[in-house]
Short mmCIF file of C-alpha atoms in Angstrom, two decimals:
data_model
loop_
_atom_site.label_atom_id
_atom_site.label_comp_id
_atom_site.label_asym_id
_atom_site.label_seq_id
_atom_site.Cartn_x
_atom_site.Cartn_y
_atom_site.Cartn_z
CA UNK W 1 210.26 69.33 169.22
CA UNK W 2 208.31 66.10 168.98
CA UNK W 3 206.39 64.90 171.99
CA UNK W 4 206.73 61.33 171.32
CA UNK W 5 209.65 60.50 173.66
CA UNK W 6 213.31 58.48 172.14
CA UNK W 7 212.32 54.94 173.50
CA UNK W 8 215.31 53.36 175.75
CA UNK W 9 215.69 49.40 174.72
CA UNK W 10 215.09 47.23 178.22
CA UNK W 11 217.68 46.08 179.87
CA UNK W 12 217.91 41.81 178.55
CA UNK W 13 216.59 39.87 181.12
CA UNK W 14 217.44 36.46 181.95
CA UNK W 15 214.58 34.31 182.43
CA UNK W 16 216.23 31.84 184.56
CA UNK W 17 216.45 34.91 186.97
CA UNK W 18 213.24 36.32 186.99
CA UNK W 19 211.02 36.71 189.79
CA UNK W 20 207.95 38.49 187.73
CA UNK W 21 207.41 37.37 184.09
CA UNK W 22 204.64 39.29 182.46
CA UNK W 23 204.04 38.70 178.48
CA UNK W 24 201.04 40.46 176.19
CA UNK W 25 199.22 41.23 179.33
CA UNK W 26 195.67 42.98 178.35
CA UNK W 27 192.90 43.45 180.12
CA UNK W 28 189.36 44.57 179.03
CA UNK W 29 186.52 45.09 180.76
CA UNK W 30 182.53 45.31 179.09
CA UNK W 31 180.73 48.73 180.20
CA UNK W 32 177.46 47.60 180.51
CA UNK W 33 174.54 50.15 180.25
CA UNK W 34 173.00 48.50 183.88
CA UNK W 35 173.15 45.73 185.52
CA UNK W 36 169.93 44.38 183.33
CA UNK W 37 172.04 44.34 180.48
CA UNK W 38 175.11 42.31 181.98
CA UNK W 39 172.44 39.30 182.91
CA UNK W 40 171.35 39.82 179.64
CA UNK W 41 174.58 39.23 178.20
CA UNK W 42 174.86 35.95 179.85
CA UNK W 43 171.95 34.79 177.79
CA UNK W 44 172.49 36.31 174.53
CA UNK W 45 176.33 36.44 174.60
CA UNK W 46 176.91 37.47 171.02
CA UNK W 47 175.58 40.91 171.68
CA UNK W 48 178.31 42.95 171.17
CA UNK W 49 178.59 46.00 174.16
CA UNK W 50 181.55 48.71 173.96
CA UNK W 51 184.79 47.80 175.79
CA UNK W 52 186.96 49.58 178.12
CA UNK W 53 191.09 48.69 177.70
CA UNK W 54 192.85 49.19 180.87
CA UNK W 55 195.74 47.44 179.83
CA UNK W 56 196.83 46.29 176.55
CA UNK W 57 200.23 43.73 175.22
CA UNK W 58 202.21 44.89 178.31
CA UNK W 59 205.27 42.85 179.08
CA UNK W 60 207.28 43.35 182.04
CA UNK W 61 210.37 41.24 183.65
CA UNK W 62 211.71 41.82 187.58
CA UNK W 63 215.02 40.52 188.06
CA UNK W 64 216.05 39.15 191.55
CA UNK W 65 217.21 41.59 193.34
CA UNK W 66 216.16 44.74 190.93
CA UNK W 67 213.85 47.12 191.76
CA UNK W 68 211.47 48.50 188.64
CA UNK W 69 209.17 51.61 189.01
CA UNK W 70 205.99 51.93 187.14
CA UNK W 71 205.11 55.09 186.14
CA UNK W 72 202.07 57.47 184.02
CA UNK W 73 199.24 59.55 184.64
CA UNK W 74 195.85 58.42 186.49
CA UNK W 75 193.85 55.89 184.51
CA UNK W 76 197.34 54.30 183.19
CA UNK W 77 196.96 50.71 183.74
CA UNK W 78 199.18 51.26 186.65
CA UNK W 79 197.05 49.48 189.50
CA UNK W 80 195.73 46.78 187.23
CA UNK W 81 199.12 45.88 185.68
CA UNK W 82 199.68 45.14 189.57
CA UNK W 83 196.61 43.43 190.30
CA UNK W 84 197.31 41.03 187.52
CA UNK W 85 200.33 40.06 188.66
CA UNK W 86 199.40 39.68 192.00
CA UNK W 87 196.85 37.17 191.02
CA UNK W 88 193.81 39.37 192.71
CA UNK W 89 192.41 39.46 188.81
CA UNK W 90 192.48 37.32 185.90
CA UNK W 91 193.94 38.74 182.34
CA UNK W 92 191.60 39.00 179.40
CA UNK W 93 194.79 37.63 177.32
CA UNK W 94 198.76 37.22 178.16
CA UNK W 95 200.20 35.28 180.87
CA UNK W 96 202.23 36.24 183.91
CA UNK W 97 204.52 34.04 186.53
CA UNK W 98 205.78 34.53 189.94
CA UNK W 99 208.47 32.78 191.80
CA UNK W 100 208.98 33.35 195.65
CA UNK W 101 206.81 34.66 198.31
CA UNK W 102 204.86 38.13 197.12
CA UNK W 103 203.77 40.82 199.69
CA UNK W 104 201.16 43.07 198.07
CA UNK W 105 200.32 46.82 199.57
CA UNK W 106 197.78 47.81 196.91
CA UNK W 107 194.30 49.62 197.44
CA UNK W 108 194.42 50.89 201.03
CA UNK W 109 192.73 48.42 203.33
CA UNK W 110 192.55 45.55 201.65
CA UNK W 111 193.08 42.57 203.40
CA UNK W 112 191.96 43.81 206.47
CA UNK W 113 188.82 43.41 208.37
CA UNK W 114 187.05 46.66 209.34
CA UNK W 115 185.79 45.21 212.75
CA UNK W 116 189.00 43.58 213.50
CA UNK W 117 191.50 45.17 216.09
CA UNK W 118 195.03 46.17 214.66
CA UNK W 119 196.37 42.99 216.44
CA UNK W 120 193.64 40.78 214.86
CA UNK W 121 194.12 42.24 211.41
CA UNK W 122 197.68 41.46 211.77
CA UNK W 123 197.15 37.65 212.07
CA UNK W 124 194.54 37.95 209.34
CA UNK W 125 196.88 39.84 206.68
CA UNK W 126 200.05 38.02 207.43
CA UNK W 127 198.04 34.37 207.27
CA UNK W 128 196.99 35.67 203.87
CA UNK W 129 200.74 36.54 202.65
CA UNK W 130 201.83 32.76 203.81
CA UNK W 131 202.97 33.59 207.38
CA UNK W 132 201.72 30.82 209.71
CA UNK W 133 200.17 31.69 213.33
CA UNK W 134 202.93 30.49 215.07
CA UNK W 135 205.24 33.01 212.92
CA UNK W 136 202.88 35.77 213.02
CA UNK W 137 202.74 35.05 217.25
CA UNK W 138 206.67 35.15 217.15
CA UNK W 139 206.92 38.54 214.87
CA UNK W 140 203.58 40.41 216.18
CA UNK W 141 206.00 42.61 218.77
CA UNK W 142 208.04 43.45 216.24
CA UNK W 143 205.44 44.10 213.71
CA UNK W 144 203.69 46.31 216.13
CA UNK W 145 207.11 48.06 217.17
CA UNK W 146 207.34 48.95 213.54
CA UNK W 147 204.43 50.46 213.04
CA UNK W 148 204.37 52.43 215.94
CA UNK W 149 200.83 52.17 216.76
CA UNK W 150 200.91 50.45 219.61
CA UNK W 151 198.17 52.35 221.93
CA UNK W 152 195.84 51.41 219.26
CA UNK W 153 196.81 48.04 218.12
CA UNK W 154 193.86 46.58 220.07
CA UNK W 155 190.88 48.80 218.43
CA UNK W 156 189.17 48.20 215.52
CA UNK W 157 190.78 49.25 212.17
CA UNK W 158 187.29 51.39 211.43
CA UNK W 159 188.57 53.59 213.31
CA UNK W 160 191.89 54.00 212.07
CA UNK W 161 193.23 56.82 209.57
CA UNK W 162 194.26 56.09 205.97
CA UNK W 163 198.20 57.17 207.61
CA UNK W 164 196.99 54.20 210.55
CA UNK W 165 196.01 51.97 207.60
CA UNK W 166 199.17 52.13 205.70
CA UNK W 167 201.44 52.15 208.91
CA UNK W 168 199.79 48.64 209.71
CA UNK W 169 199.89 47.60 206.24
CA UNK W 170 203.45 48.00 205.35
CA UNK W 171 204.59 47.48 208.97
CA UNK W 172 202.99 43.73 207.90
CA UNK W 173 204.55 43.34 204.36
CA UNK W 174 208.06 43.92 205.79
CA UNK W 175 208.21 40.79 208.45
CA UNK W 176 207.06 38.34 206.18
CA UNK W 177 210.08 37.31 204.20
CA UNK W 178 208.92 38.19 200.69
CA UNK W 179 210.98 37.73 197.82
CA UNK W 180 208.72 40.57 195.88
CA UNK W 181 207.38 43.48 197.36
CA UNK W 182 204.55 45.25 195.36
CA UNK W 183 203.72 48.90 196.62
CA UNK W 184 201.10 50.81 194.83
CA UNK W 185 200.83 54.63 195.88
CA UNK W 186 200.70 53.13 199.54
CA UNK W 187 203.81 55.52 201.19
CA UNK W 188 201.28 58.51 199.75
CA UNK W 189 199.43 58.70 202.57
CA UNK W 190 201.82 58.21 205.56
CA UNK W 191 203.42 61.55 207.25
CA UNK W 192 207.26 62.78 206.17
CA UNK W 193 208.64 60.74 209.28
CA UNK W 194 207.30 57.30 208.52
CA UNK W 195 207.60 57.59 205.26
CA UNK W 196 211.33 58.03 205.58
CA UNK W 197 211.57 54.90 207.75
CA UNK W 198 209.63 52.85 205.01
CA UNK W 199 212.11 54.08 202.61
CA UNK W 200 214.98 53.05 204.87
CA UNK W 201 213.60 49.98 204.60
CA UNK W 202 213.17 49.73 201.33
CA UNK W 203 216.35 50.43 200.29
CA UNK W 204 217.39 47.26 203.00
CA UNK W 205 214.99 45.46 201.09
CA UNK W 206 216.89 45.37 198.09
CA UNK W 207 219.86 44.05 199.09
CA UNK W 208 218.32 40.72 199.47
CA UNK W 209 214.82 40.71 197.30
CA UNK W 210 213.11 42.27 194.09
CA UNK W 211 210.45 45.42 194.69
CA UNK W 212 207.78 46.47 191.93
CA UNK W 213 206.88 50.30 192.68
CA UNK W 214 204.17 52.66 191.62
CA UNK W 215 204.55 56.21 192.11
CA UNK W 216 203.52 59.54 191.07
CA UNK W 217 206.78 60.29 193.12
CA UNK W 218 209.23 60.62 190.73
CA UNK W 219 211.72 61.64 192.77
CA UNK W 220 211.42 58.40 194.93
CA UNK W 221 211.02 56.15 191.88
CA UNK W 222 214.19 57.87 190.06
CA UNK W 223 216.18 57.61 193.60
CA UNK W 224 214.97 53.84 194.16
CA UNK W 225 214.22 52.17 191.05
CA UNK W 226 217.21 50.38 188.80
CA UNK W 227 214.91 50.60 185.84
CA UNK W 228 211.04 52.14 185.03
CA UNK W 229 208.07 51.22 183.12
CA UNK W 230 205.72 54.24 181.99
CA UNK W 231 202.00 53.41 181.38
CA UNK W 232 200.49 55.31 178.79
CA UNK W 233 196.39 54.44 178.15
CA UNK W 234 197.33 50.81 178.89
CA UNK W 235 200.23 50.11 176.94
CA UNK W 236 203.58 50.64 177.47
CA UNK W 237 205.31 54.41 176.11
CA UNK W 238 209.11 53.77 177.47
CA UNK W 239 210.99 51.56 179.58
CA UNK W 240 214.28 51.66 180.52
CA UNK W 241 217.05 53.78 183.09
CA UNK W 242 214.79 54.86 185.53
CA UNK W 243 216.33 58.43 185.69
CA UNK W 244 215.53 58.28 181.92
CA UNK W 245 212.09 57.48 181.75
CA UNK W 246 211.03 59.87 184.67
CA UNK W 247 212.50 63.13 182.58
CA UNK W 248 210.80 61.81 179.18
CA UNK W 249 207.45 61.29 181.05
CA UNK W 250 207.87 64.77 182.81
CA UNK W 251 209.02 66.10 179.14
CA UNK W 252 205.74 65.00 177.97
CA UNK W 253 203.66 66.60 179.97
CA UNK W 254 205.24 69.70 179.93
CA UNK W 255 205.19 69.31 176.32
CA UNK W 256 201.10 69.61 175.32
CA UNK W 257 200.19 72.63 175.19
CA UNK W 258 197.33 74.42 177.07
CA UNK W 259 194.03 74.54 174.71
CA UNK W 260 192.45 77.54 176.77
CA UNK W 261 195.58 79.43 177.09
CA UNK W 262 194.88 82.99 174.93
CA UNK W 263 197.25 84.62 172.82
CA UNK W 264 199.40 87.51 174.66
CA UNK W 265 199.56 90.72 173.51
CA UNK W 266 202.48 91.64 171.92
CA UNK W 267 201.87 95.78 170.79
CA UNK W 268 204.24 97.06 174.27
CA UNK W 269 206.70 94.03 174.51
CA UNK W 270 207.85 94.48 171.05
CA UNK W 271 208.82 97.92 172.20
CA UNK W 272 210.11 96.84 175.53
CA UNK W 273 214.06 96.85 176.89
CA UNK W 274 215.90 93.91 177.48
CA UNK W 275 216.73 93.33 180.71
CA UNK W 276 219.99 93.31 182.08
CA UNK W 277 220.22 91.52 185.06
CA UNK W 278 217.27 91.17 187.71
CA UNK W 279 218.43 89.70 191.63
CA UNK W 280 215.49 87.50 192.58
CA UNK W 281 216.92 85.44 195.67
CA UNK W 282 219.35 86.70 198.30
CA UNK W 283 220.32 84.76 201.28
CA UNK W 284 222.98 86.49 203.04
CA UNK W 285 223.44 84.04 206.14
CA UNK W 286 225.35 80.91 205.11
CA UNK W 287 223.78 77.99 207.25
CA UNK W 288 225.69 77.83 210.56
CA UNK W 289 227.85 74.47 211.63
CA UNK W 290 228.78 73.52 208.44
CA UNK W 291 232.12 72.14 207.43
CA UNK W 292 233.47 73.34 204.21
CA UNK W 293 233.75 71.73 201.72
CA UNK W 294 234.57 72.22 197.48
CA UNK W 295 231.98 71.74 194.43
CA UNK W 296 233.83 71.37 191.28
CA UNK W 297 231.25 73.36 188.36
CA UNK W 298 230.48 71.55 185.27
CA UNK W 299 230.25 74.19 182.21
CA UNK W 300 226.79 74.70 180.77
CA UNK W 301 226.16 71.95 178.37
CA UNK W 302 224.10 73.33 175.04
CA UNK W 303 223.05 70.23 174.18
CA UNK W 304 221.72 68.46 177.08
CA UNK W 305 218.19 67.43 176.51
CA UNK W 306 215.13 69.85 177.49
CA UNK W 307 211.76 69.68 176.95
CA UNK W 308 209.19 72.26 176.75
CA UNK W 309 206.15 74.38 174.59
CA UNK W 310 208.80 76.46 173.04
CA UNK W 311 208.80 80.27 172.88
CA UNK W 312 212.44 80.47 174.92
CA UNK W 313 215.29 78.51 175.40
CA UNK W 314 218.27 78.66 177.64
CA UNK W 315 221.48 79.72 175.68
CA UNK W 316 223.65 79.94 178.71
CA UNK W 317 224.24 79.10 182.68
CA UNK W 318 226.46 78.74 185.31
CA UNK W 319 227.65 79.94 188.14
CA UNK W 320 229.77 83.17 188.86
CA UNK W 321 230.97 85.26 191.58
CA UNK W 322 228.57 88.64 192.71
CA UNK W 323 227.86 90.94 189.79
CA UNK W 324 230.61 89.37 187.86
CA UNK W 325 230.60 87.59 184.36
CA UNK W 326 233.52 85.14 184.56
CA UNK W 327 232.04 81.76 185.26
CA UNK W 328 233.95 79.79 188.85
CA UNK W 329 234.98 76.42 188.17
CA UNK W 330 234.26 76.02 191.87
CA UNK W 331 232.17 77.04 194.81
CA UNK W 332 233.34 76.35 198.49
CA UNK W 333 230.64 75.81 200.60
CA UNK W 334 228.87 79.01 202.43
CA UNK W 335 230.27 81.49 199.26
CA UNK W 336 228.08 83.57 197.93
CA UNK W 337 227.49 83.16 194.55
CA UNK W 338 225.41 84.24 191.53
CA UNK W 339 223.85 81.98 189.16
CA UNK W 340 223.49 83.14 186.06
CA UNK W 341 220.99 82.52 183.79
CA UNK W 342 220.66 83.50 179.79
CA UNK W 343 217.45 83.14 178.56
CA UNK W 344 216.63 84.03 174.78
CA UNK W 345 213.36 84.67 173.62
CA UNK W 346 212.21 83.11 170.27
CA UNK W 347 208.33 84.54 170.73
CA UNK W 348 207.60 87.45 172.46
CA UNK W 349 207.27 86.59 176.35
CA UNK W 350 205.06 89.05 178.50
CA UNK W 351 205.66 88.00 181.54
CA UNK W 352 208.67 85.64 181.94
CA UNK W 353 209.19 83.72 184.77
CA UNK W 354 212.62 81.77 185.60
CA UNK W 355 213.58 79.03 187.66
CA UNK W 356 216.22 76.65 188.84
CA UNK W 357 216.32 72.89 190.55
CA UNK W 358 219.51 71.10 191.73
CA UNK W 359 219.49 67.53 191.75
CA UNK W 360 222.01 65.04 192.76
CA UNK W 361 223.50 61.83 190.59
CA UNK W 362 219.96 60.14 190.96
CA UNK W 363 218.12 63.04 189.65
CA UNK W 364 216.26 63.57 193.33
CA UNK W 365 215.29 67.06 193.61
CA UNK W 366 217.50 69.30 196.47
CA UNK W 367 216.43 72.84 196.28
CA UNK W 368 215.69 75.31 193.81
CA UNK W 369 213.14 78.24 193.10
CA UNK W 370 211.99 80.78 190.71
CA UNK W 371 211.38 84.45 190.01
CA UNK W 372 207.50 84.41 190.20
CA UNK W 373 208.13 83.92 194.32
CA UNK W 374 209.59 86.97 194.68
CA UNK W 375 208.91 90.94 194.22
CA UNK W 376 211.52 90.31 191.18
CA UNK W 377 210.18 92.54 187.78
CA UNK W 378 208.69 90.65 185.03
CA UNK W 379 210.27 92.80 182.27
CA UNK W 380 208.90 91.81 178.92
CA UNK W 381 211.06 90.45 176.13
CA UNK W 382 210.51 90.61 172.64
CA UNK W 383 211.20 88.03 169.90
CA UNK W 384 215.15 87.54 169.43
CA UNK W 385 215.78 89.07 172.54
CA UNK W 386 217.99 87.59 175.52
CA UNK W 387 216.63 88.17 179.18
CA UNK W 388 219.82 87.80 182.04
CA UNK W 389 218.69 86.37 185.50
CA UNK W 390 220.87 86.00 188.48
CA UNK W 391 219.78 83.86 191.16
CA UNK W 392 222.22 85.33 194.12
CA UNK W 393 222.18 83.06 196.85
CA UNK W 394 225.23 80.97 199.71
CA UNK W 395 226.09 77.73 198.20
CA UNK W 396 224.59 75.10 200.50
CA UNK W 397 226.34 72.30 201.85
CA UNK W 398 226.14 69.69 199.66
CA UNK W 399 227.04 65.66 200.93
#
């Protein structure tokens, strides 16, 4: 299987409707031995020093009113893609343009002054996102009320947490009317609770303006984002559906191989049984309160796409009632079920571990777990064998 993922055409834009216009962005940056050497350069500017390429011809259009993740592994581009169209850099090459109002959460803290109270910060951060005083005085109750932090809107921000920090941030960004909202890893830090409320908010958001979102979230980015960007060493690997581009980037990275990894031994799994069928969850007590409710079951599809080192693939699943093989073509809610898993072995697998996720339409993750949790047997399986798993479990209640 090649690791180089099927590239998904972007969705046309229209110009005449973009908010954020990026074309052959690239920025480079000189790595300098010491600082001697940079004043140096200034004086002899035809000596030539190595150069660094965070980002490199990336092009990028935001639609009103469409939300676009951006996606890839640390040292991406990610943050400076974001910088530059912010305006808080300049591009070595490539132009970008904005139209509306822009509220920016990118490196934590910035824009705020350390010996400023909360409430001070807040007039400083929303006069630099276009907010006048007199707006800022009318919205600073509701800012606060927002943010939640209002026994300590009146110390300085020094002593605030990095969960404070972002509270105040965001809680900023979403009363000043933007038409583009640029979030950079910023909900990372906040607890479960608030982070929920900034999503609420977010999806609110897009009803009536345009959001640019970096995550290594990919469940939030595949659940919020229309369409998705993924950063690759500065340049651009995919773009596209942003349910899409989150499984190819997640393919890829599942799909290198581990350089340390030694070879297993194979002398006793060549020898070893097949297993029949191994139980490795069991929840007995269905969740209590629920209403029932009917799943239809879609039949295992051979050739949806999968990614992976190789070694095993699955030939079969679905889901069936206790000990039986006849596959349901539905589950009410609170049954107790079995699914069944087929696994066949193409190199021989000492210790094989299996595992199951259910998502919903957006490709969000639900539940799900996996044999190596559990006092389950790892039976070995030998080349050309099939291993049978049966994850027995009460089908939730699903919305």
């Amino acid at each position: 299987m090649s690791s180089e993922p099927e590239q998904v055409p972007p969705v046309p834009a229209r110009l005449d409707d973009a908010v954020v216009n990026a074309r052959d962005l690239a920025k480079h940056y000189t790595l300098y031995p010491s600082p001697m050497h940079r004043l140096l350069h200034v004086f002899w500017p035809g000596r030539a020093y190595p150069r660094f390429e965070a980002l490199n011809g990336v092009s990028l259009t935001v639609r009103r009113g469409e939300t676009v993740g951006v996606i890839g592994p640390n040292g991406a581009g990610k943050s400076t893609l974001l910088q530059l169209i912010t305006g808080t850099i300049a591009a070595s090459s490539g132009e970008v343009a904005v139209r509306g109002r822009v509220a920016a959460l990118l490196e934590l803290g910035a824009g705020f002054e350390p010996d400023f109270t909360g409430r001070e910060n807040i007039m400083l951060n929303g006069t630099i996102l276009g907010l006048s005083p007199r707006q800022l005085r009318e919205r600073m109750a509701a800012i606060i009320a927002f943010s939640e932090l209002e026994e300590f809107i009146d110390r300085q921000v020094r002593t605030y947490s990095s969960g404070m920090f972002m509270r105040l941030a965001f809680s900023v960004a979403a009363h000043v009317d933007a038409d583009v909202l640029i979030i950079d890893e910023a909900l990372a830090v906040g607890d479960a609770r608030f982070t929920q409320k900034c999503m609420r908010f977010l999806h609110d958001f897009k009803r009536r303006g345009s959001i640019l979102f970096v995550s290594h979230d990919l469940g939030a980015v595949a659940a919020l984002c229309d369409r998705a960007i993924w950063l690759d060493h500065g340049t651009v690997r995919a773009q596209g559906s942003a349910v899409l581009v989150c499984e190819q980037y997640v393919a890829a990275l599942f799909e290198h191989k581990p350089m340390s990894t030694p070879p297993q031994p194979a002398t006793t799994a060549t020898q070893a049984p097949v297993a029949d069928a191994v139980v490795v969850f069991d929840r007995a007590t269905p969740p209590a309160g629920f209403e029932v409710g009917i799943t239809s079951c879609s039949p295992f599809n051979s050739t949806a796409s999968s990614f992976g080192i190789g070694g095993a693939r699955i030939v079969d699943g679905g889901l069936t009632a206790p000990d039986a093989e006849t596959r349901l073509d539905q589950v009410r809610e609170g049954d107790a079920v079995d699914l069944r898993v087929v696994v066949e072995a193409t190199d021989t697998i000492a210790q094989p571990i299996v595992g199951f996720y259910i998502k919903d339409r957006l490709g969000q993750l639900l539940l799900g777990d996996n044999s190596y949790w559990y006092d389950a047997p790892q039976v070995p399986v030998a080349a050309g064998g099939r291993l049978v798993v049966r994850f027995r479990l009460r089908w939730p209640a699903l919305a």
